[in-house]
N, CA, C and O atoms as a CHARMM CRD file, in Angstrom:
* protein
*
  336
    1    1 UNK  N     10.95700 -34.45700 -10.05500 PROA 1      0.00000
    2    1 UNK  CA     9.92900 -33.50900 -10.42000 PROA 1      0.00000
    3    1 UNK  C     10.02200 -33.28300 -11.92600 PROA 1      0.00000
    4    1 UNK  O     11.10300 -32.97700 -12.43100 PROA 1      0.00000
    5    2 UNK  N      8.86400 -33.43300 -12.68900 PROA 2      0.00000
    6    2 UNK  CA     8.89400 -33.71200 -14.16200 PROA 2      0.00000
    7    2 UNK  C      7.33100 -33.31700 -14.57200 PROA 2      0.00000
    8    2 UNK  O      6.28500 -33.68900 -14.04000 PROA 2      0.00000
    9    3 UNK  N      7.57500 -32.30400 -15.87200 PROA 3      0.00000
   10    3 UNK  CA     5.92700 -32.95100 -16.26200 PROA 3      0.00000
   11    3 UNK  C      5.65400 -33.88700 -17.05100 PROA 3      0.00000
   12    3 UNK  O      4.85400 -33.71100 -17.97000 PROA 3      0.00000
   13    4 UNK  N      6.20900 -34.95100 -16.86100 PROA 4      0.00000
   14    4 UNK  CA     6.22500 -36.23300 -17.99800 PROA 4      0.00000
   15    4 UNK  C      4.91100 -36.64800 -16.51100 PROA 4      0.00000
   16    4 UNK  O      3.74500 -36.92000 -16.79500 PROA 4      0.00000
   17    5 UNK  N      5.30900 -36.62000 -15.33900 PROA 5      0.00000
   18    5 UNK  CA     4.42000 -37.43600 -14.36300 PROA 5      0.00000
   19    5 UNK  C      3.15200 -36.99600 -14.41200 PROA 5      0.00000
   20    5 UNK  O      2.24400 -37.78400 -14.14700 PROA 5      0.00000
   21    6 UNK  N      2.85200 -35.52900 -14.79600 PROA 6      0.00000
   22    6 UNK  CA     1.58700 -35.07500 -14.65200 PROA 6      0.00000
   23    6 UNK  C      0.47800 -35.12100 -15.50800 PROA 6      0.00000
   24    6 UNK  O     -0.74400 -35.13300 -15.36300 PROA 6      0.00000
   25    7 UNK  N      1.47900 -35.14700 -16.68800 PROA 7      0.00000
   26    7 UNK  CA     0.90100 -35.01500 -18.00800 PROA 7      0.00000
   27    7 UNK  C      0.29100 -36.64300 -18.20000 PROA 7      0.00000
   28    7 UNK  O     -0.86200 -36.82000 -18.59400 PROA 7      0.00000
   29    8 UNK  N      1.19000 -37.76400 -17.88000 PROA 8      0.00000
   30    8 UNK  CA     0.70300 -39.01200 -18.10300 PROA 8      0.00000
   31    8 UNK  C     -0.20300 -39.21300 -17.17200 PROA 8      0.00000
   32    8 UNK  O     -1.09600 -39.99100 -17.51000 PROA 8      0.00000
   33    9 UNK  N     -0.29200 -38.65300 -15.82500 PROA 9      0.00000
   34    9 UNK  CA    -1.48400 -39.06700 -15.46200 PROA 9      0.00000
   35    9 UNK  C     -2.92100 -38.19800 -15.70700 PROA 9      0.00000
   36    9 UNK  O     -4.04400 -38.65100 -15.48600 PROA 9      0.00000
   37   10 UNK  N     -2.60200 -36.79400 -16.23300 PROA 10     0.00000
   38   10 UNK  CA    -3.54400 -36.30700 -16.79600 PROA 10     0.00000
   39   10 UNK  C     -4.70300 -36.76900 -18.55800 PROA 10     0.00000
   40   10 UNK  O     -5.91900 -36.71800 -18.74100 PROA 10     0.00000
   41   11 UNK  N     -3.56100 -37.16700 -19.47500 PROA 11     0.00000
   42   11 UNK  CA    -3.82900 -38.07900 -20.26500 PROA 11     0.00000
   43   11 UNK  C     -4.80100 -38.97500 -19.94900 PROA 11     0.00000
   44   11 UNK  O     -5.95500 -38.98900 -20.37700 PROA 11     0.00000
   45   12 UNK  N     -4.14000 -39.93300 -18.96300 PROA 12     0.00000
   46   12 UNK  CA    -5.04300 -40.86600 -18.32700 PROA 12     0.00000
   47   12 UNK  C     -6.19900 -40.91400 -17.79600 PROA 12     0.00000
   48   12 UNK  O     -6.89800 -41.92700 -17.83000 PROA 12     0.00000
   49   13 UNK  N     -6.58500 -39.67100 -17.16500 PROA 13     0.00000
   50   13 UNK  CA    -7.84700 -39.92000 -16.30800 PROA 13     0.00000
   51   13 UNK  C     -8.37700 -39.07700 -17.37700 PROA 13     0.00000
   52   13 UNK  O     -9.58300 -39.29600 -17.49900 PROA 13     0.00000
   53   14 UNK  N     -7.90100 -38.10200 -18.28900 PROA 14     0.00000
   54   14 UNK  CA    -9.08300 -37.60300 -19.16600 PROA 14     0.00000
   55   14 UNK  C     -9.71600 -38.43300 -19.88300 PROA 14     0.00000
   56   14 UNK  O    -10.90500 -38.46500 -20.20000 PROA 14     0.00000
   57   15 UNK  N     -8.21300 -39.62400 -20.31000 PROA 15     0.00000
   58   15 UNK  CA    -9.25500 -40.70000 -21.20400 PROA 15     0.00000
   59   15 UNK  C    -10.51600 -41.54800 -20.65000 PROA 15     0.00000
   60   15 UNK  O    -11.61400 -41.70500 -21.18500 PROA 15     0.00000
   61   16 UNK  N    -10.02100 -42.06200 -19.38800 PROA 16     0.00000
   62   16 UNK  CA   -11.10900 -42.55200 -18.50300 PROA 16     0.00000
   63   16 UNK  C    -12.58300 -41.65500 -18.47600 PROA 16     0.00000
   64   16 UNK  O    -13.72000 -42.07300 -18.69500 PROA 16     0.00000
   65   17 UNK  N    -12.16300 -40.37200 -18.15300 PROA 17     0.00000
   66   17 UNK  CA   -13.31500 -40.01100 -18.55300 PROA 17     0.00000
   67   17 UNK  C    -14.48400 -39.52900 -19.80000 PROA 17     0.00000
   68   17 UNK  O    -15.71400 -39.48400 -19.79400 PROA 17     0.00000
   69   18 UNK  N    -13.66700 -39.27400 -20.61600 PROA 18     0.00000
   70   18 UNK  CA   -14.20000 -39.63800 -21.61800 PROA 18     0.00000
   71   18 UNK  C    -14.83800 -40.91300 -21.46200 PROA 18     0.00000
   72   18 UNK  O    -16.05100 -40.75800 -21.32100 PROA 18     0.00000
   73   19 UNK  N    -14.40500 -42.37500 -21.42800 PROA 19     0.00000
   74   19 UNK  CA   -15.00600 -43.73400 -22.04500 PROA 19     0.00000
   75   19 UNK  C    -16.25900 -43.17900 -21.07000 PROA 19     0.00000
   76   19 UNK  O    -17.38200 -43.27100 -21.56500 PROA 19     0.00000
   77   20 UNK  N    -16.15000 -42.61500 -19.73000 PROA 20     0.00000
   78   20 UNK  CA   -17.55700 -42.98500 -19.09100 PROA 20     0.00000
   79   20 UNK  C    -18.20800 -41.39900 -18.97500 PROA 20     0.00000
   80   20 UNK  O    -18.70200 -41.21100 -17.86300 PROA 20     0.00000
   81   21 UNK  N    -18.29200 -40.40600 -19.75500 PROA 21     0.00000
   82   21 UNK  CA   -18.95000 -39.81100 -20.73400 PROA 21     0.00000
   83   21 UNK  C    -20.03100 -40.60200 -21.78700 PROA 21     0.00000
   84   21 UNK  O    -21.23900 -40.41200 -21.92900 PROA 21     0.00000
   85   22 UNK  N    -18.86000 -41.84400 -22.66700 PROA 22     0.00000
   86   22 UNK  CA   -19.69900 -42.19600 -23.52800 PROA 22     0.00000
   87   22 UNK  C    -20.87700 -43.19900 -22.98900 PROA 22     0.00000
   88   22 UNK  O    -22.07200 -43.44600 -23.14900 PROA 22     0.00000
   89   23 UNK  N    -19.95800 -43.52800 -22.39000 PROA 23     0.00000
   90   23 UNK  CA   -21.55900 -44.84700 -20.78400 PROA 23     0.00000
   91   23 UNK  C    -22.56500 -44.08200 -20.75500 PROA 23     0.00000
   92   23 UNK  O    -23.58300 -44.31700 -21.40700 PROA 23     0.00000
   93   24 UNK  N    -22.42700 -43.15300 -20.06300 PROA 24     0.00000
   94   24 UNK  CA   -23.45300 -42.57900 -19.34800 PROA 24     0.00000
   95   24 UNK  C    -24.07000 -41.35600 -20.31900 PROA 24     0.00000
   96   24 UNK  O    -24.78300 -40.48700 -19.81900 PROA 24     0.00000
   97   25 UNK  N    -23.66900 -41.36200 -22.05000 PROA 25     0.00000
   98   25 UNK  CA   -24.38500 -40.23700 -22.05400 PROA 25     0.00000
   99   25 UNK  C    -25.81200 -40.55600 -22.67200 PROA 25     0.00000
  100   25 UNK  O    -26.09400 -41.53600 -23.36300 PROA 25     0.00000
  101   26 UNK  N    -26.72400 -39.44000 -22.24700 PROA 26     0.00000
  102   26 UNK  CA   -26.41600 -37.92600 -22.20600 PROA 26     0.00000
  103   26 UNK  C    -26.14400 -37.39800 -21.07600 PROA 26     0.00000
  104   26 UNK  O    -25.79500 -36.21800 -21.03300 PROA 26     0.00000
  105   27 UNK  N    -26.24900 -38.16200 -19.93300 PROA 27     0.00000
  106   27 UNK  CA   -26.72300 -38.05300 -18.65700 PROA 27     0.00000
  107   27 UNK  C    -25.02900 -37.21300 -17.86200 PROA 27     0.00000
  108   27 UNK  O    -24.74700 -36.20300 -17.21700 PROA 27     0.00000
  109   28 UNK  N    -24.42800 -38.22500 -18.35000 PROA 28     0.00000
  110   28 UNK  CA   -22.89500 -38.14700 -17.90300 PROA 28     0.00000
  111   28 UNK  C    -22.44100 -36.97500 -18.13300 PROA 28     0.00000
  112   28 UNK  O    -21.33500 -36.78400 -17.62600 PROA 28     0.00000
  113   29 UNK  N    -22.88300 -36.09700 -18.71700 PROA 29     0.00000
  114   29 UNK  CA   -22.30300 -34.45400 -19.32600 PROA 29     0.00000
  115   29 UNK  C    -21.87500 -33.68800 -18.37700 PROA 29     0.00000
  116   29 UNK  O    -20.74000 -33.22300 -18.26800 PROA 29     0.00000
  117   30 UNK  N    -23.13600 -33.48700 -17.39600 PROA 30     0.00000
  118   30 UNK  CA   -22.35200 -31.97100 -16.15100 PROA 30     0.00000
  119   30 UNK  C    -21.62000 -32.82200 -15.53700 PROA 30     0.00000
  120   30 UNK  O    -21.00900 -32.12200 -14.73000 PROA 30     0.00000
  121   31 UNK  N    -21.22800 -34.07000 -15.37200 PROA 31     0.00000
  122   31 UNK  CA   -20.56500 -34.61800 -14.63800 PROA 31     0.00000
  123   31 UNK  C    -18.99200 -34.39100 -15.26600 PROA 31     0.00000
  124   31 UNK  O    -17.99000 -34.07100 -14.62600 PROA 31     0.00000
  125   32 UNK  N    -19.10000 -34.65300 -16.67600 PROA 32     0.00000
  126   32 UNK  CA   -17.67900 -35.12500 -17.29100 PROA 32     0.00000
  127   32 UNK  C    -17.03600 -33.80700 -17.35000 PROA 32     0.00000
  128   32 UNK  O    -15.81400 -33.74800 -17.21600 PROA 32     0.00000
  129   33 UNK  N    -17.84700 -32.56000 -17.56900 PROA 33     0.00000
  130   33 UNK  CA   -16.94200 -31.14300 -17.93000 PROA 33     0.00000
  131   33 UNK  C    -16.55300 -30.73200 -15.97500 PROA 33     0.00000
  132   33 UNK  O    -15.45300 -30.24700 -15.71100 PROA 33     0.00000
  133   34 UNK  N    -17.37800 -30.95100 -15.05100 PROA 34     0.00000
  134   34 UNK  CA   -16.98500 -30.88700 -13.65400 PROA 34     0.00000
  135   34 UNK  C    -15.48600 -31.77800 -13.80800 PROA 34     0.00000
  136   34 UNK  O    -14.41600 -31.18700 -13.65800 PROA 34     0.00000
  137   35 UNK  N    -15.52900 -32.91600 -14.05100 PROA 35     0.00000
  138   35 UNK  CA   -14.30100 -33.80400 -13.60000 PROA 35     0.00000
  139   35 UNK  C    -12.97300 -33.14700 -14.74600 PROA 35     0.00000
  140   35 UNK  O    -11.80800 -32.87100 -14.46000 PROA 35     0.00000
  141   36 UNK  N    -13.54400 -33.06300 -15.82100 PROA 36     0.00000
  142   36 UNK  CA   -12.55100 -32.76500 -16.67900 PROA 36     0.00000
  143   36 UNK  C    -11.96800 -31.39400 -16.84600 PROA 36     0.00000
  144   36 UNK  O    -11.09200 -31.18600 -17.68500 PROA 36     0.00000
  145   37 UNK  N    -12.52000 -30.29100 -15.92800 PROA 37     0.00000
  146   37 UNK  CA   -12.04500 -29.17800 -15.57100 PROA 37     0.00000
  147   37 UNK  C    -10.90200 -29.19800 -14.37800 PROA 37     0.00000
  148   37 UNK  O     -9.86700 -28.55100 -14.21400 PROA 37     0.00000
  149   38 UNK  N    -11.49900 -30.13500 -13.69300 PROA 38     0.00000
  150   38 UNK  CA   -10.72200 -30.44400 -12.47800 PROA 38     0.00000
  151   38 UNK  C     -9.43700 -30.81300 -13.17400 PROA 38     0.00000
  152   38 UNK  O     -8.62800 -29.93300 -13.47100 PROA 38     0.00000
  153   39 UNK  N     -9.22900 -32.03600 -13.43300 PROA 39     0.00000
  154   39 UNK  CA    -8.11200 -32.45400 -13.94900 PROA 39     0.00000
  155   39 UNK  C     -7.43000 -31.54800 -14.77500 PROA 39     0.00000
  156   39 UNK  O     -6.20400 -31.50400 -14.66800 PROA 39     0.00000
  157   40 UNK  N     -7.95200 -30.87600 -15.51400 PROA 40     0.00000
  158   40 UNK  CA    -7.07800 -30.34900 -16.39400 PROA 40     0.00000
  159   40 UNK  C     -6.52900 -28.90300 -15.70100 PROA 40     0.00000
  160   40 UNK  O     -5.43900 -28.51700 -16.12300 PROA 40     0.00000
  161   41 UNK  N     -7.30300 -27.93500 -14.50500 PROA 41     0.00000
  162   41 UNK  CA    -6.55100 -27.34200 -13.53600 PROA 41     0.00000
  163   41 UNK  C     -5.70300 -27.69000 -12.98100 PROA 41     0.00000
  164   41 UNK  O     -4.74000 -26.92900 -12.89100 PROA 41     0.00000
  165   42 UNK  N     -5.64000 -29.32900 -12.18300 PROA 42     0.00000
  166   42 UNK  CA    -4.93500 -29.73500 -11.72100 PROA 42     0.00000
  167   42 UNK  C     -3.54400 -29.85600 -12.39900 PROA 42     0.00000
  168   42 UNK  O     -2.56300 -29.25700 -11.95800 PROA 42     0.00000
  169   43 UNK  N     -3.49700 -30.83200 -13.73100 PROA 43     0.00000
  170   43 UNK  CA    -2.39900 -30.74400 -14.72300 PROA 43     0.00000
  171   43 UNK  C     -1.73200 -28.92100 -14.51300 PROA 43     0.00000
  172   43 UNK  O     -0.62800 -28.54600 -14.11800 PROA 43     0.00000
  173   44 UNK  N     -2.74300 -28.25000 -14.89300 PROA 44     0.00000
  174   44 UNK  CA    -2.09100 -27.34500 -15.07600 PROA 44     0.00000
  175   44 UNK  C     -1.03700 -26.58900 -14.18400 PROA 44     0.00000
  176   44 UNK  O      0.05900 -26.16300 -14.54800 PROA 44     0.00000
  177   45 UNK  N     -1.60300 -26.51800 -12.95200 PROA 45     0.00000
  178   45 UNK  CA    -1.11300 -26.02900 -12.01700 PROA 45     0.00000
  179   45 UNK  C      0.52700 -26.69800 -11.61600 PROA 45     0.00000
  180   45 UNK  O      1.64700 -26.26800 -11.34100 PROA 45     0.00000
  181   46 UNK  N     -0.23300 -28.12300 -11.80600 PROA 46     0.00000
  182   46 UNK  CA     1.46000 -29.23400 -11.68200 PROA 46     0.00000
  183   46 UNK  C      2.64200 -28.65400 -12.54800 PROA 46     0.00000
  184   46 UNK  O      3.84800 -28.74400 -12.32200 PROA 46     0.00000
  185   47 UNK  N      1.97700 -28.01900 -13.62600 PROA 47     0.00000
  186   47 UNK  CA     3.54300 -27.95600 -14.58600 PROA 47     0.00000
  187   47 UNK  C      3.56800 -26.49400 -13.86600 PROA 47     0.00000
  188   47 UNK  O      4.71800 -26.16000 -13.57900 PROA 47     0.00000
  189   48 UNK  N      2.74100 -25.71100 -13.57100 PROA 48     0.00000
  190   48 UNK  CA     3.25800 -24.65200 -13.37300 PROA 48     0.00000
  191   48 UNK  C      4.46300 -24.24700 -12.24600 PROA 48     0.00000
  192   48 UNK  O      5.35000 -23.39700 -12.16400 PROA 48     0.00000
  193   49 UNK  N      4.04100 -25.18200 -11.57000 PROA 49     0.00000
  194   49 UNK  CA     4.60400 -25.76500  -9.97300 PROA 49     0.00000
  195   49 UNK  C      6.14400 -26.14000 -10.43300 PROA 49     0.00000
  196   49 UNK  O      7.15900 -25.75500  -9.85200 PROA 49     0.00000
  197   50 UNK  N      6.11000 -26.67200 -11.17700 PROA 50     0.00000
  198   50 UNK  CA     6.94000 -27.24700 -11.69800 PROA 50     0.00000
  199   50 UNK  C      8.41300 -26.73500 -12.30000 PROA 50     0.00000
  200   50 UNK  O      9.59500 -27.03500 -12.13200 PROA 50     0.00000
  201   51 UNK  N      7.48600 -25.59000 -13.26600 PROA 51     0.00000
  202   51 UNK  CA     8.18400 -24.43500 -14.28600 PROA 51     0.00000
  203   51 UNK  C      9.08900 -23.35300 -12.93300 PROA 51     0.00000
  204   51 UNK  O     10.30300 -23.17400 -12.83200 PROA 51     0.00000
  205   52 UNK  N      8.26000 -22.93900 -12.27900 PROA 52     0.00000
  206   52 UNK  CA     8.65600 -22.46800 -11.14900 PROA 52     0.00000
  207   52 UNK  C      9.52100 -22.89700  -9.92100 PROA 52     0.00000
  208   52 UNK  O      9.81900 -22.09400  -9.03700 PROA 52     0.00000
  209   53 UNK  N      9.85400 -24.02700  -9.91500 PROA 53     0.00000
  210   53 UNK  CA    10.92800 -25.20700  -9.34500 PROA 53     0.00000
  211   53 UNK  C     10.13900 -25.57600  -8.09200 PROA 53     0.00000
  212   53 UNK  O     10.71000 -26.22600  -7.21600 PROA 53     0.00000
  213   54 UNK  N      9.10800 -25.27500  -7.97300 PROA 54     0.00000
  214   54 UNK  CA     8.21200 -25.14900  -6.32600 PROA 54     0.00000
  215   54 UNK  C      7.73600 -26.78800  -6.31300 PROA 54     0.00000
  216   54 UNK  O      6.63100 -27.15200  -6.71400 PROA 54     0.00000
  217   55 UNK  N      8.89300 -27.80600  -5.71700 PROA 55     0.00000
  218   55 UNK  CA     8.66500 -29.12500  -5.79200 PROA 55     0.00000
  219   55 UNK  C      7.36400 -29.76600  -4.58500 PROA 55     0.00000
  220   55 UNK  O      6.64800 -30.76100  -4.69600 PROA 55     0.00000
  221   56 UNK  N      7.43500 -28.84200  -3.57900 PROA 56     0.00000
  222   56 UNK  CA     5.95000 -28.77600  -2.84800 PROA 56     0.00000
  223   56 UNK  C      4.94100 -29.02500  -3.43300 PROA 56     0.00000
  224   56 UNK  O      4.38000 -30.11900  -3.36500 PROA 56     0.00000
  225   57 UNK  N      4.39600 -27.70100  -4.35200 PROA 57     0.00000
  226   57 UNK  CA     3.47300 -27.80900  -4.71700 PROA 57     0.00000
  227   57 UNK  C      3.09000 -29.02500  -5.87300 PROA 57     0.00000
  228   57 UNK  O      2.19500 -29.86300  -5.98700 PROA 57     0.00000
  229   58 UNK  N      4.25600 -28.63200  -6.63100 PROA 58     0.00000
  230   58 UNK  CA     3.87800 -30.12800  -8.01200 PROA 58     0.00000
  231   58 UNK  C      3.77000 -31.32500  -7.06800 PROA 58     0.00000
  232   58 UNK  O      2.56400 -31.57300  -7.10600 PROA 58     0.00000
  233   59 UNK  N      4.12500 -31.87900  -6.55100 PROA 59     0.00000
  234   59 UNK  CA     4.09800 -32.85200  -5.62100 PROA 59     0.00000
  235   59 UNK  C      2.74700 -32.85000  -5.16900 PROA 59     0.00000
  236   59 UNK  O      2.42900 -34.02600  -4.99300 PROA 59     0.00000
  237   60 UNK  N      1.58000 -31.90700  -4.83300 PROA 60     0.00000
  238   60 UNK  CA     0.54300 -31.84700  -4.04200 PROA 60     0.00000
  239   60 UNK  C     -0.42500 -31.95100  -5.31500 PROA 60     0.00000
  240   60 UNK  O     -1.41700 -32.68000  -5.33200 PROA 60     0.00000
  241   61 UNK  N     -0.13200 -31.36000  -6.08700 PROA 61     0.00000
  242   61 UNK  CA    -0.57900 -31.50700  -7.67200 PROA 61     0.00000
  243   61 UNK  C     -0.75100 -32.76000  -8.59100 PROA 61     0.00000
  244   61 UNK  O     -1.65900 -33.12500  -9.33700 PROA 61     0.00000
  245   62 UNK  N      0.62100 -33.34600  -8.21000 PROA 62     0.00000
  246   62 UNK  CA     0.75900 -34.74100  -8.22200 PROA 62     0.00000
  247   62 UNK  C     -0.10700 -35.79600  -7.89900 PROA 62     0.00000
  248   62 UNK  O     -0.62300 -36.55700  -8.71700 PROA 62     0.00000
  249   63 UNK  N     -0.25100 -35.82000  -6.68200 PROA 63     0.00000
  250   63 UNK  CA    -0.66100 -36.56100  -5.40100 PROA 63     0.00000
  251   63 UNK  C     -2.42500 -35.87500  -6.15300 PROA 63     0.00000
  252   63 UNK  O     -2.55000 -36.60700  -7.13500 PROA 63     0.00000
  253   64 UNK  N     -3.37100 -35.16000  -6.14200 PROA 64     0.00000
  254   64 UNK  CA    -4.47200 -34.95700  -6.31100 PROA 64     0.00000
  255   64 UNK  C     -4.88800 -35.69700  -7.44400 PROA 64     0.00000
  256   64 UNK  O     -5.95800 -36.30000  -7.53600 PROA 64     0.00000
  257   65 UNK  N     -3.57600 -35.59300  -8.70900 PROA 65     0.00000
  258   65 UNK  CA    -4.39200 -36.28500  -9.77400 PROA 65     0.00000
  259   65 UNK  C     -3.97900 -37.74800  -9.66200 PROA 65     0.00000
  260   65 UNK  O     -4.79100 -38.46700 -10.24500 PROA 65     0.00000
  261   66 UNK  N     -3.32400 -38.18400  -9.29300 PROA 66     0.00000
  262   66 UNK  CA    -3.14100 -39.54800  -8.69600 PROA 66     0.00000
  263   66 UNK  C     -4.57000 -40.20600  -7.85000 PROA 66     0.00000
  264   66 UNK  O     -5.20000 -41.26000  -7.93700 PROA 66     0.00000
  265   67 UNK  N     -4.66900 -39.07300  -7.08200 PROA 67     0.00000
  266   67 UNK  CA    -6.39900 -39.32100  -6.68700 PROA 67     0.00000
  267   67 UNK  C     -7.48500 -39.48900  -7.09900 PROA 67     0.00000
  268   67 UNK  O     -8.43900 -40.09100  -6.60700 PROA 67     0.00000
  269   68 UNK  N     -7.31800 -38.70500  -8.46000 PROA 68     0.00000
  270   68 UNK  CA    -8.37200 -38.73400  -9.71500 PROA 68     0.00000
  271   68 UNK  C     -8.37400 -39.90700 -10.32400 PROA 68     0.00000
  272   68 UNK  O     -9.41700 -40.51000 -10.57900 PROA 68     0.00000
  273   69 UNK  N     -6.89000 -40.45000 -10.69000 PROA 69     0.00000
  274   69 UNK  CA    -6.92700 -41.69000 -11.27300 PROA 69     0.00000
  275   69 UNK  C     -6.99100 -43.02700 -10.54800 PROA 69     0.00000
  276   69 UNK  O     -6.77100 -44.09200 -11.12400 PROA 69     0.00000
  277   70 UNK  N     -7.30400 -42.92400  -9.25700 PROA 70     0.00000
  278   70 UNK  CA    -7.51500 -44.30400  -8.30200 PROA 70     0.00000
  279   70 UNK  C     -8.78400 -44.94800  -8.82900 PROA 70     0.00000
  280   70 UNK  O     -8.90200 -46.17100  -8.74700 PROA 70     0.00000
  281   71 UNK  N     -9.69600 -44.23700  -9.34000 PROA 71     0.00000
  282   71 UNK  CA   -10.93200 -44.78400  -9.74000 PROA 71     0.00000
  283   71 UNK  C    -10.80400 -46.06700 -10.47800 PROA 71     0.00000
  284   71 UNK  O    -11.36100 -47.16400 -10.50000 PROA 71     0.00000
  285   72 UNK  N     -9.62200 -45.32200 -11.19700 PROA 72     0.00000
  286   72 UNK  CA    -9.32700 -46.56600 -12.11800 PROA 72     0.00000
  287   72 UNK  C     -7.65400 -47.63100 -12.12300 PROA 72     0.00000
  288   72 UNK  O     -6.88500 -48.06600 -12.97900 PROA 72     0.00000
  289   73 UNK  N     -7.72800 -47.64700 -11.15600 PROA 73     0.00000
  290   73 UNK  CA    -6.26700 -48.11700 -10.82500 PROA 73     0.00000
  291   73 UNK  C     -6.32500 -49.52800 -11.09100 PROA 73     0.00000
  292   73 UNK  O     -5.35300 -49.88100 -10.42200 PROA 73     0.00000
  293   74 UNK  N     -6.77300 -50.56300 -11.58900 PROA 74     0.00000
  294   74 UNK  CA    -6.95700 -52.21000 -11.99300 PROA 74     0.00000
  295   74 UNK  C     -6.85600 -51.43700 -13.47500 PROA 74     0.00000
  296   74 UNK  O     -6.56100 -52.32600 -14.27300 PROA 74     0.00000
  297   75 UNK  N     -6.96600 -50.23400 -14.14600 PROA 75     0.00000
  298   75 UNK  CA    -6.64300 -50.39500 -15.74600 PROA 75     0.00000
  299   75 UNK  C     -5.20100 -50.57600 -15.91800 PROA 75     0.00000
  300   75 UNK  O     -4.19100 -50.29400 -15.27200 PROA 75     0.00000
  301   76 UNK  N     -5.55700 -51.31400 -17.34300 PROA 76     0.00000
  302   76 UNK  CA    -4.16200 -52.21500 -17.72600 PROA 76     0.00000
  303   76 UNK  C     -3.36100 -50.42500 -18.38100 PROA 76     0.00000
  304   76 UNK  O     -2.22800 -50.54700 -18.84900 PROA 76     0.00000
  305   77 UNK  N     -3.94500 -48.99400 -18.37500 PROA 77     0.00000
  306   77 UNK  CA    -3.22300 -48.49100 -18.81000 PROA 77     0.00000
  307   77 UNK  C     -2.74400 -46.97900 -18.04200 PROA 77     0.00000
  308   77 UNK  O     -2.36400 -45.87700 -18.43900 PROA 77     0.00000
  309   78 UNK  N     -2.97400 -47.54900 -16.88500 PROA 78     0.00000
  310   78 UNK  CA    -2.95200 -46.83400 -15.34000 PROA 78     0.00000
  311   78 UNK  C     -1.40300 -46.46900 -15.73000 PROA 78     0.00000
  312   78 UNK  O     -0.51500 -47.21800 -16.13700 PROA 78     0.00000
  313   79 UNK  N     -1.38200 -45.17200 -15.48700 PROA 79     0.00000
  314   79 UNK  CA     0.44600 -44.60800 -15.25500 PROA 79     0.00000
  315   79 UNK  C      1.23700 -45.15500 -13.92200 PROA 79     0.00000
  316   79 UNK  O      2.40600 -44.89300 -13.64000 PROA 79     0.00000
  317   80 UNK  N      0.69300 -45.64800 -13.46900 PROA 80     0.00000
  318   80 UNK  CA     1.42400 -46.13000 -12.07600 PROA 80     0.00000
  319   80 UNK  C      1.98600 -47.68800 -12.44300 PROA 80     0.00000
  320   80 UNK  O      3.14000 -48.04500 -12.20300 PROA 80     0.00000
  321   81 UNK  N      1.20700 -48.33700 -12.91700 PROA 81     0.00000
  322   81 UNK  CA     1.08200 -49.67000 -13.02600 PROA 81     0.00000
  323   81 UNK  C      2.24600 -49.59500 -14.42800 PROA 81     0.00000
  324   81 UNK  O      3.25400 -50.27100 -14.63400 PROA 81     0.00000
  325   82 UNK  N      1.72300 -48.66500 -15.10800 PROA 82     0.00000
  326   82 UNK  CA     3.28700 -48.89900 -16.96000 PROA 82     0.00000
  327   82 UNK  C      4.41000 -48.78200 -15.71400 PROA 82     0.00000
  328   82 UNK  O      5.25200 -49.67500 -15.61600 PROA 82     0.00000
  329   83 UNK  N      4.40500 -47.82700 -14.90700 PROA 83     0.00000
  330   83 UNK  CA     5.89300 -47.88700 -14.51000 PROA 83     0.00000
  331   83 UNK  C      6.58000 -48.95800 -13.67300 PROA 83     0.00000
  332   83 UNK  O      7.80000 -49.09600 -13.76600 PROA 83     0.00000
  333   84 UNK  N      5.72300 -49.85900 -12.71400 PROA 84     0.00000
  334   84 UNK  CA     6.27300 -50.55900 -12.28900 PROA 84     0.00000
  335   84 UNK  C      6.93200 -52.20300 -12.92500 PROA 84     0.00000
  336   84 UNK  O      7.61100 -52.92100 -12.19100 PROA 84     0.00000
């Protein structure tokens, strides 16, 4: 339990979303602040989970933004994929 895990995959899918912000804009907008609120609650909550030793929850925190970033799981700069 670490926020090195949350944070890199938060990094990650914000960048993702950003690039497809820039795809899709102008269009892509209510979409990107919806997704990018998400994630960044999510992050947040993980470290908080975290700070608090509550390995449950960071773990469930974990596991959601891991979900976020499946979209893009073939990127060469996927946090799952650097580690293996």
């Amino acid at each position: 339990m670490s926020y090195q895990a949350g944070t890199a995959l938060y990094a990650f899918v914000v960048d993702r979303l950003d690039e497809r912000m820039r795809e899709q804009y102008p269009d892509g907008m209510a979409a990107h602040q919806d997704d990018w609120l998400a994630a960044h609650a999510l992050a947040q909550a993980h470290a908080e989970a975290v700070s608090s030793g509550n390995e449950g929850e960071a773990d469930e925190f974990l596991r959601q933004l891991r979900f976020m970033a499946e979209a893009w799981s073939g990127h060469r700069d996927h946090p799952d994929r650097a580690a293996a």
